[in-house]
Structures are given as C-alpha cells and as structure tokens.
C-alpha cells in the first residue's frame, strides 16, 4: 500500500504543471520588456489603452501580426464570432514576446477583468538565430506569469505557435510549405510552454493540423504568404477555438 501511495504521489508530481513565474525577467532578450519605434506602434498601444478605459472587456487576444490580422483579412470572421463578445484585439504586427511584456507592463491590461485571454505569440522570435526554442518558451511563460499576476480571475488560452514557411519558402510563388527548421523550432517552443497549462487557469490548445493539407504541408490557400492567414485561415482558427472559448467564458453551447 505504501509503495502504491508513493507511486501515486510521484505520478501526480510528474504531471504537475510548471510554474510560468519561474522565468526571470531580463535573463535574456525574449524576456526583457522593450517597446518598438515603428511610427504606428505607440499610437496603437495608446488606442488600446483608450479602449480598455471604456470597460466591457470580456476577451482579449494577444499576439503579433497574425492576431493583428483579425482587423484585416480576418475582419469578416471577427465580426461573426467576436464583435458581440466585448473582445479586444491586442495583436501588433512584428511583435515578439519582449514587446508583449512591455505592453502588459505599460497598461494594456490595467483595470480590466476579462473572462478570457487568448495568446498566440513567438513566431517572430524564431527568425534566424535570434532566439532558441527554449528562449521563445521562456518569453511565452513570462507573458502568462504577468497575466496571471495582473488578471487573477482571467482564464488563459495558450495556443501553439502556428505553422509557417521559412523566408526561402515564402519567396517561391505557388509552392506550399513543407515542414522546416523554423516550423520545428516553433513546435519545440510550443511543447515546452505547453507544460505550464494546469487546466484550471491556463489551458493549452494546438490547432495547427487544421491548417495543413493532406500532405502535412501548409497551403497557400490558407496562408498566402505561408505566415499570415487569409479569411479562410481565420475561419479555420475561429472554428477550432470556439468550443474552448465557450467553455472558458462559460457561454451556453448551441
């Protein structure tokens, strides 16, 4: 009985979620909060600050250009799924984990109490040798730590970093993207940060296979530049995420 009891305890410890706050801010680039000097970037940040001052924020979506694109290619899908849900788009084209950390530190989640935060970030960190998979995972963990600290009542839906083409693949017109080193780096980072999901506050969702064709390639009819979804890609994203959004916001299933 004692042996069985000890095994049970060890098993539960083995599957316990990692603490996202174990990552030390400033220990490397991906976890060092910093702003950007693009002429549109600070005005967008300020516009989000003005939006959240109005209240009625139930869902926030945090990310880079892929999330930002809900306002462009994805707008018809956003209007269908999120326009009536008090959702705020906090996606910034070109952002990396360190930029999201700066935005959080500088007011983008102040004085709000959303039901849900959706995070999909990290692909820009994977460019070249800028960051390792471990560093990207640290950056995502640091973001989750900040959100859990500042928004203790908010559920967090953490998405695996989406599949993508390399810079070389993206240059070749009409060719879909096969699995590649950058895609693999993002997959590794996603597996690493998935370990912080406790299925109580933080939930992890990998929808990546839904974007792929039967060959396991990323097709241009979903992401024309092998990075950013067209409307069809946003539709795939929204449908794949919808059951979890309803669950975590406690909406009635239709």
CSV table of C-alpha atoms in Angstrom, one decimal:
chain,number,residue,atom,x,y,z
A,1,UNK,CA,0.0,0.0,0.0
A,2,UNK,CA,2.8,2.4,0.9
A,3,UNK,CA,4.5,1.7,-2.4
A,4,UNK,CA,1.3,2.4,-4.3
A,5,UNK,CA,0.8,5.6,-2.3
A,6,UNK,CA,4.3,6.8,-3.1
A,7,UNK,CA,3.9,6.0,-6.7
A,8,UNK,CA,0.6,7.9,-6.8
A,9,UNK,CA,2.3,11.0,-5.3
A,10,UNK,CA,5.3,10.8,-7.6
A,11,UNK,CA,3.0,10.4,-10.6
A,12,UNK,CA,1.0,13.5,-9.7
A,13,UNK,CA,4.2,15.5,-9.2
A,14,UNK,CA,5.4,14.3,-12.6
A,15,UNK,CA,2.3,15.6,-14.4
A,16,UNK,CA,2.0,18.8,-12.3
A,17,UNK,CA,2.1,22.0,-14.4
A,18,UNK,CA,5.2,24.0,-14.4
A,19,UNK,CA,5.1,27.5,-12.8
A,20,UNK,CA,5.4,30.1,-15.5
A,21,UNK,CA,6.8,32.6,-13.0
A,22,UNK,CA,10.0,30.5,-12.6
A,23,UNK,CA,11.3,32.5,-15.6
A,24,UNK,CA,13.4,35.5,-14.6
A,25,UNK,CA,12.6,38.7,-16.4
A,26,UNK,CA,15.7,40.2,-18.0
A,27,UNK,CA,17.6,37.0,-18.2
A,28,UNK,CA,17.7,37.1,-22.0
A,29,UNK,CA,16.2,39.1,-24.9
A,30,UNK,CA,12.9,37.3,-25.2
A,31,UNK,CA,12.1,38.1,-21.5
A,32,UNK,CA,13.3,41.6,-21.4
A,33,UNK,CA,10.4,44.0,-21.9
A,34,UNK,CA,11.0,46.6,-24.6
A,35,UNK,CA,8.9,48.9,-26.8
A,36,UNK,CA,9.3,49.5,-30.5
A,37,UNK,CA,10.0,52.6,-32.5
A,38,UNK,CA,7.7,52.0,-35.5
A,39,UNK,CA,5.7,55.1,-36.1
A,40,UNK,CA,2.4,53.3,-35.8
A,41,UNK,CA,3.3,51.2,-32.8
A,42,UNK,CA,2.9,53.6,-29.9
A,43,UNK,CA,-0.3,55.1,-31.3
A,44,UNK,CA,-1.8,51.6,-31.5
A,45,UNK,CA,-0.7,50.9,-27.9
A,46,UNK,CA,-2.4,54.2,-26.8
A,47,UNK,CA,-5.6,53.4,-28.7
A,48,UNK,CA,-5.8,50.1,-26.8
A,49,UNK,CA,-5.3,52.0,-23.5
A,50,UNK,CA,-8.2,54.2,-24.5
A,51,UNK,CA,-10.4,51.2,-25.4
A,52,UNK,CA,-9.9,49.4,-22.1
A,53,UNK,CA,-10.7,52.6,-20.2
A,54,UNK,CA,-14.2,52.2,-21.6
A,55,UNK,CA,-14.6,48.9,-19.8
A,56,UNK,CA,-16.8,46.0,-21.1
A,57,UNK,CA,-13.7,43.8,-21.9
A,58,UNK,CA,-14.6,40.1,-21.8
A,59,UNK,CA,-12.0,38.7,-24.2
A,60,UNK,CA,-8.5,39.9,-25.1
A,61,UNK,CA,-6.4,38.4,-27.9
A,62,UNK,CA,-2.7,39.0,-27.5
A,63,UNK,CA,-0.2,38.4,-30.3
A,64,UNK,CA,1.7,39.6,-33.3
A,65,UNK,CA,0.7,40.3,-37.0
A,66,UNK,CA,-1.3,37.1,-37.1
A,67,UNK,CA,-3.6,38.3,-34.4
A,68,UNK,CA,-3.4,41.9,-35.7
A,69,UNK,CA,-4.8,40.4,-38.9
A,70,UNK,CA,-8.2,39.9,-37.4
A,71,UNK,CA,-8.7,43.6,-38.3
A,72,UNK,CA,-7.7,42.9,-41.9
A,73,UNK,CA,-8.1,39.6,-43.7
A,74,UNK,CA,-9.9,38.2,-40.7
A,75,UNK,CA,-12.4,41.0,-40.1
A,76,UNK,CA,-15.4,39.2,-41.6
A,77,UNK,CA,-14.7,36.3,-39.3
A,78,UNK,CA,-14.0,38.5,-36.3
A,79,UNK,CA,-17.3,40.3,-36.9
A,80,UNK,CA,-19.1,36.9,-37.0
A,81,UNK,CA,-17.5,35.4,-33.9
A,82,UNK,CA,-16.3,38.2,-31.6
A,83,UNK,CA,-17.9,41.6,-32.4
A,84,UNK,CA,-20.7,40.9,-29.9
A,85,UNK,CA,-18.4,39.4,-27.2
A,86,UNK,CA,-16.7,42.6,-26.0
A,87,UNK,CA,-13.4,41.3,-27.5
A,88,UNK,CA,-10.3,43.5,-27.8
A,89,UNK,CA,-7.6,42.8,-30.4
A,90,UNK,CA,-4.1,43.3,-28.8
A,91,UNK,CA,-2.2,42.0,-31.8
A,92,UNK,CA,0.7,44.1,-33.1
A,93,UNK,CA,2.4,43.3,-36.4
A,94,UNK,CA,6.0,42.3,-35.9
A,95,UNK,CA,5.8,41.9,-32.1
A,96,UNK,CA,7.9,39.4,-30.2
A,97,UNK,CA,7.5,38.2,-26.7
A,98,UNK,CA,9.5,41.0,-25.3
A,99,UNK,CA,7.2,43.6,-26.9
A,100,UNK,CA,4.1,42.0,-25.4
A,101,UNK,CA,5.8,42.0,-22.0
A,102,UNK,CA,6.4,45.8,-22.3
A,103,UNK,CA,2.8,46.4,-23.4
A,104,UNK,CA,1.5,44.4,-20.4
A,105,UNK,CA,3.8,46.3,-18.1
A,106,UNK,CA,2.6,49.6,-19.6
A,107,UNK,CA,-1.1,49.4,-19.0
A,108,UNK,CA,-2.8,47.2,-21.6
A,109,UNK,CA,-4.4,45.0,-19.0
A,110,UNK,CA,-4.8,47.6,-16.3
A,111,UNK,CA,-8.2,47.9,-14.5
A,112,UNK,CA,-9.9,45.2,-16.6
A,113,UNK,CA,-11.2,41.8,-15.6
A,114,UNK,CA,-11.7,39.8,-18.8
A,115,UNK,CA,-13.1,36.3,-18.8
A,116,UNK,CA,-10.5,35.1,-21.2
A,117,UNK,CA,-7.1,36.0,-22.6
A,118,UNK,CA,-6.0,34.2,-25.8
A,119,UNK,CA,-2.3,34.2,-26.6
A,120,UNK,CA,-0.5,33.3,-29.8
A,121,UNK,CA,3.0,34.7,-29.9
A,122,UNK,CA,6.5,33.7,-30.7
A,123,UNK,CA,6.9,33.2,-34.4
A,124,UNK,CA,8.9,36.5,-34.9
A,125,UNK,CA,11.3,35.4,-32.2
A,126,UNK,CA,12.1,32.3,-34.3
A,127,UNK,CA,13.6,34.3,-37.1
A,128,UNK,CA,17.2,33.1,-37.9
A,129,UNK,CA,19.2,32.6,-34.8
A,130,UNK,CA,17.5,35.4,-32.8
A,131,UNK,CA,16.2,33.1,-30.1
A,132,UNK,CA,16.3,29.4,-29.3
A,133,UNK,CA,13.1,27.4,-28.8
A,134,UNK,CA,13.9,27.5,-25.0
A,135,UNK,CA,14.1,31.3,-25.1
A,136,UNK,CA,10.9,31.6,-27.0
A,137,UNK,CA,9.1,29.3,-24.5
A,138,UNK,CA,10.5,31.4,-21.7
A,139,UNK,CA,9.1,34.5,-23.3
A,140,UNK,CA,5.6,33.0,-23.5
A,141,UNK,CA,5.8,31.7,-20.0
A,142,UNK,CA,6.8,35.2,-18.8
A,143,UNK,CA,3.7,36.7,-20.5
A,144,UNK,CA,1.5,34.1,-18.9
A,145,UNK,CA,3.1,34.9,-15.5
A,146,UNK,CA,2.3,38.6,-15.9
A,147,UNK,CA,-1.3,37.9,-16.9
A,148,UNK,CA,-1.9,35.5,-14.0
A,149,UNK,CA,-0.4,38.1,-11.6
A,150,UNK,CA,-2.4,41.1,-13.0
A,151,UNK,CA,-5.6,39.2,-14.0
A,152,UNK,CA,-6.1,36.5,-11.4
A,153,UNK,CA,-9.7,35.8,-12.4
A,154,UNK,CA,-9.0,35.5,-16.1
A,155,UNK,CA,-8.7,32.2,-17.9
A,156,UNK,CA,-5.8,31.9,-20.3
A,157,UNK,CA,-6.0,30.0,-23.6
A,158,UNK,CA,-2.4,29.5,-24.8
A,159,UNK,CA,-2.2,28.5,-28.5
A,160,UNK,CA,0.7,26.6,-30.1
A,161,UNK,CA,2.6,28.8,-32.4
A,162,UNK,CA,1.1,28.4,-35.9
A,163,UNK,CA,3.0,26.5,-38.7
A,164,UNK,CA,4.9,28.7,-41.1
A,165,UNK,CA,7.2,28.8,-44.1
A,166,UNK,CA,10.8,29.8,-44.0
A,167,UNK,CA,12.0,33.1,-45.7
A,168,UNK,CA,13.2,31.0,-48.6
A,169,UNK,CA,9.9,29.0,-49.0
A,170,UNK,CA,7.9,32.2,-48.8
A,171,UNK,CA,9.8,33.6,-51.8
A,172,UNK,CA,8.8,30.7,-54.1
A,173,UNK,CA,5.4,31.5,-55.6
A,174,UNK,CA,2.6,28.9,-55.7
A,175,UNK,CA,4.6,26.5,-53.5
A,176,UNK,CA,3.2,25.2,-50.2
A,177,UNK,CA,5.4,25.0,-47.2
A,178,UNK,CA,6.7,21.6,-46.1
A,179,UNK,CA,7.9,21.0,-42.5
A,180,UNK,CA,11.1,23.1,-41.9
A,181,UNK,CA,13.6,24.1,-39.3
A,182,UNK,CA,11.7,27.3,-38.3
A,183,UNK,CA,8.4,25.5,-38.0
A,184,UNK,CA,10.2,22.8,-36.0
A,185,UNK,CA,11.7,25.4,-33.6
A,186,UNK,CA,8.2,26.8,-33.0
A,187,UNK,CA,6.8,23.3,-32.4
A,188,UNK,CA,9.6,22.7,-29.8
A,189,UNK,CA,8.9,26.0,-28.1
A,190,UNK,CA,5.2,25.2,-28.1
A,191,UNK,CA,5.8,21.8,-26.5
A,192,UNK,CA,8.0,23.5,-23.8
A,193,UNK,CA,5.5,26.2,-22.9
A,194,UNK,CA,2.5,23.7,-23.0
A,195,UNK,CA,3.9,22.4,-19.7
A,196,UNK,CA,2.6,25.4,-17.8
A,197,UNK,CA,-1.0,24.5,-18.6
A,198,UNK,CA,-2.8,23.4,-15.4
A,199,UNK,CA,-6.3,23.2,-17.0
A,200,UNK,CA,-7.6,25.3,-14.2
A,201,UNK,CA,-6.4,28.8,-15.1
A,202,UNK,CA,-4.1,28.1,-18.1
A,203,UNK,CA,-5.2,25.9,-21.0
A,204,UNK,CA,-3.2,24.9,-24.0
A,205,UNK,CA,-4.6,24.3,-27.4
A,206,UNK,CA,-2.8,23.1,-30.5
A,207,UNK,CA,-4.9,23.6,-33.7
A,208,UNK,CA,-2.0,23.5,-36.1
A,209,UNK,CA,-3.0,20.4,-38.0
A,210,UNK,CA,-6.3,22.0,-39.0
A,211,UNK,CA,-4.3,24.5,-41.2
A,212,UNK,CA,-2.5,21.7,-43.2
A,213,UNK,CA,-3.3,19.8,-46.3
A,214,UNK,CA,-3.4,16.0,-46.7
A,215,UNK,CA,0.4,16.0,-47.3
A,216,UNK,CA,1.0,17.8,-44.0
A,217,UNK,CA,2.0,20.9,-45.8
A,218,UNK,CA,0.9,24.5,-45.1
A,219,UNK,CA,-1.0,25.5,-48.2
A,220,UNK,CA,-1.1,29.0,-49.7
A,221,UNK,CA,-4.9,28.9,-50.0
A,222,UNK,CA,-4.9,29.1,-46.2
A,223,UNK,CA,-1.9,31.3,-45.7
A,224,UNK,CA,-1.0,33.0,-49.0
A,225,UNK,CA,2.5,34.1,-47.8
A,226,UNK,CA,3.0,31.0,-45.7
A,227,UNK,CA,2.7,33.0,-42.5
A,228,UNK,CA,-0.5,35.2,-42.4
A,229,UNK,CA,-3.9,33.6,-42.8
A,230,UNK,CA,-6.4,34.7,-45.5
A,231,UNK,CA,-10.1,34.8,-44.5
A,232,UNK,CA,-10.3,31.0,-44.9
A,233,UNK,CA,-7.4,30.6,-42.4
A,234,UNK,CA,-9.1,32.9,-39.8
A,235,UNK,CA,-12.3,30.8,-40.3
A,236,UNK,CA,-10.4,27.6,-39.5
A,237,UNK,CA,-8.9,29.3,-36.5
A,238,UNK,CA,-12.2,30.6,-35.1
A,239,UNK,CA,-14.0,27.3,-35.6
A,240,UNK,CA,-11.2,25.3,-33.9
A,241,UNK,CA,-11.0,27.7,-31.0
A,242,UNK,CA,-14.8,28.1,-30.5
A,243,UNK,CA,-15.5,25.2,-28.2
A,244,UNK,CA,-12.7,26.2,-25.8
A,245,UNK,CA,-13.8,29.9,-25.8
A,246,UNK,CA,-17.4,28.9,-25.0
A,247,UNK,CA,-16.1,26.6,-22.2
A,248,UNK,CA,-13.8,29.1,-20.7
A,249,UNK,CA,-16.2,32.1,-20.9
A,250,UNK,CA,-19.0,29.8,-19.6
A,251,UNK,CA,-21.2,30.6,-22.6
A,252,UNK,CA,-24.0,28.2,-23.3
A,253,UNK,CA,-23.2,25.7,-26.0
A,254,UNK,CA,-25.5,25.9,-29.0
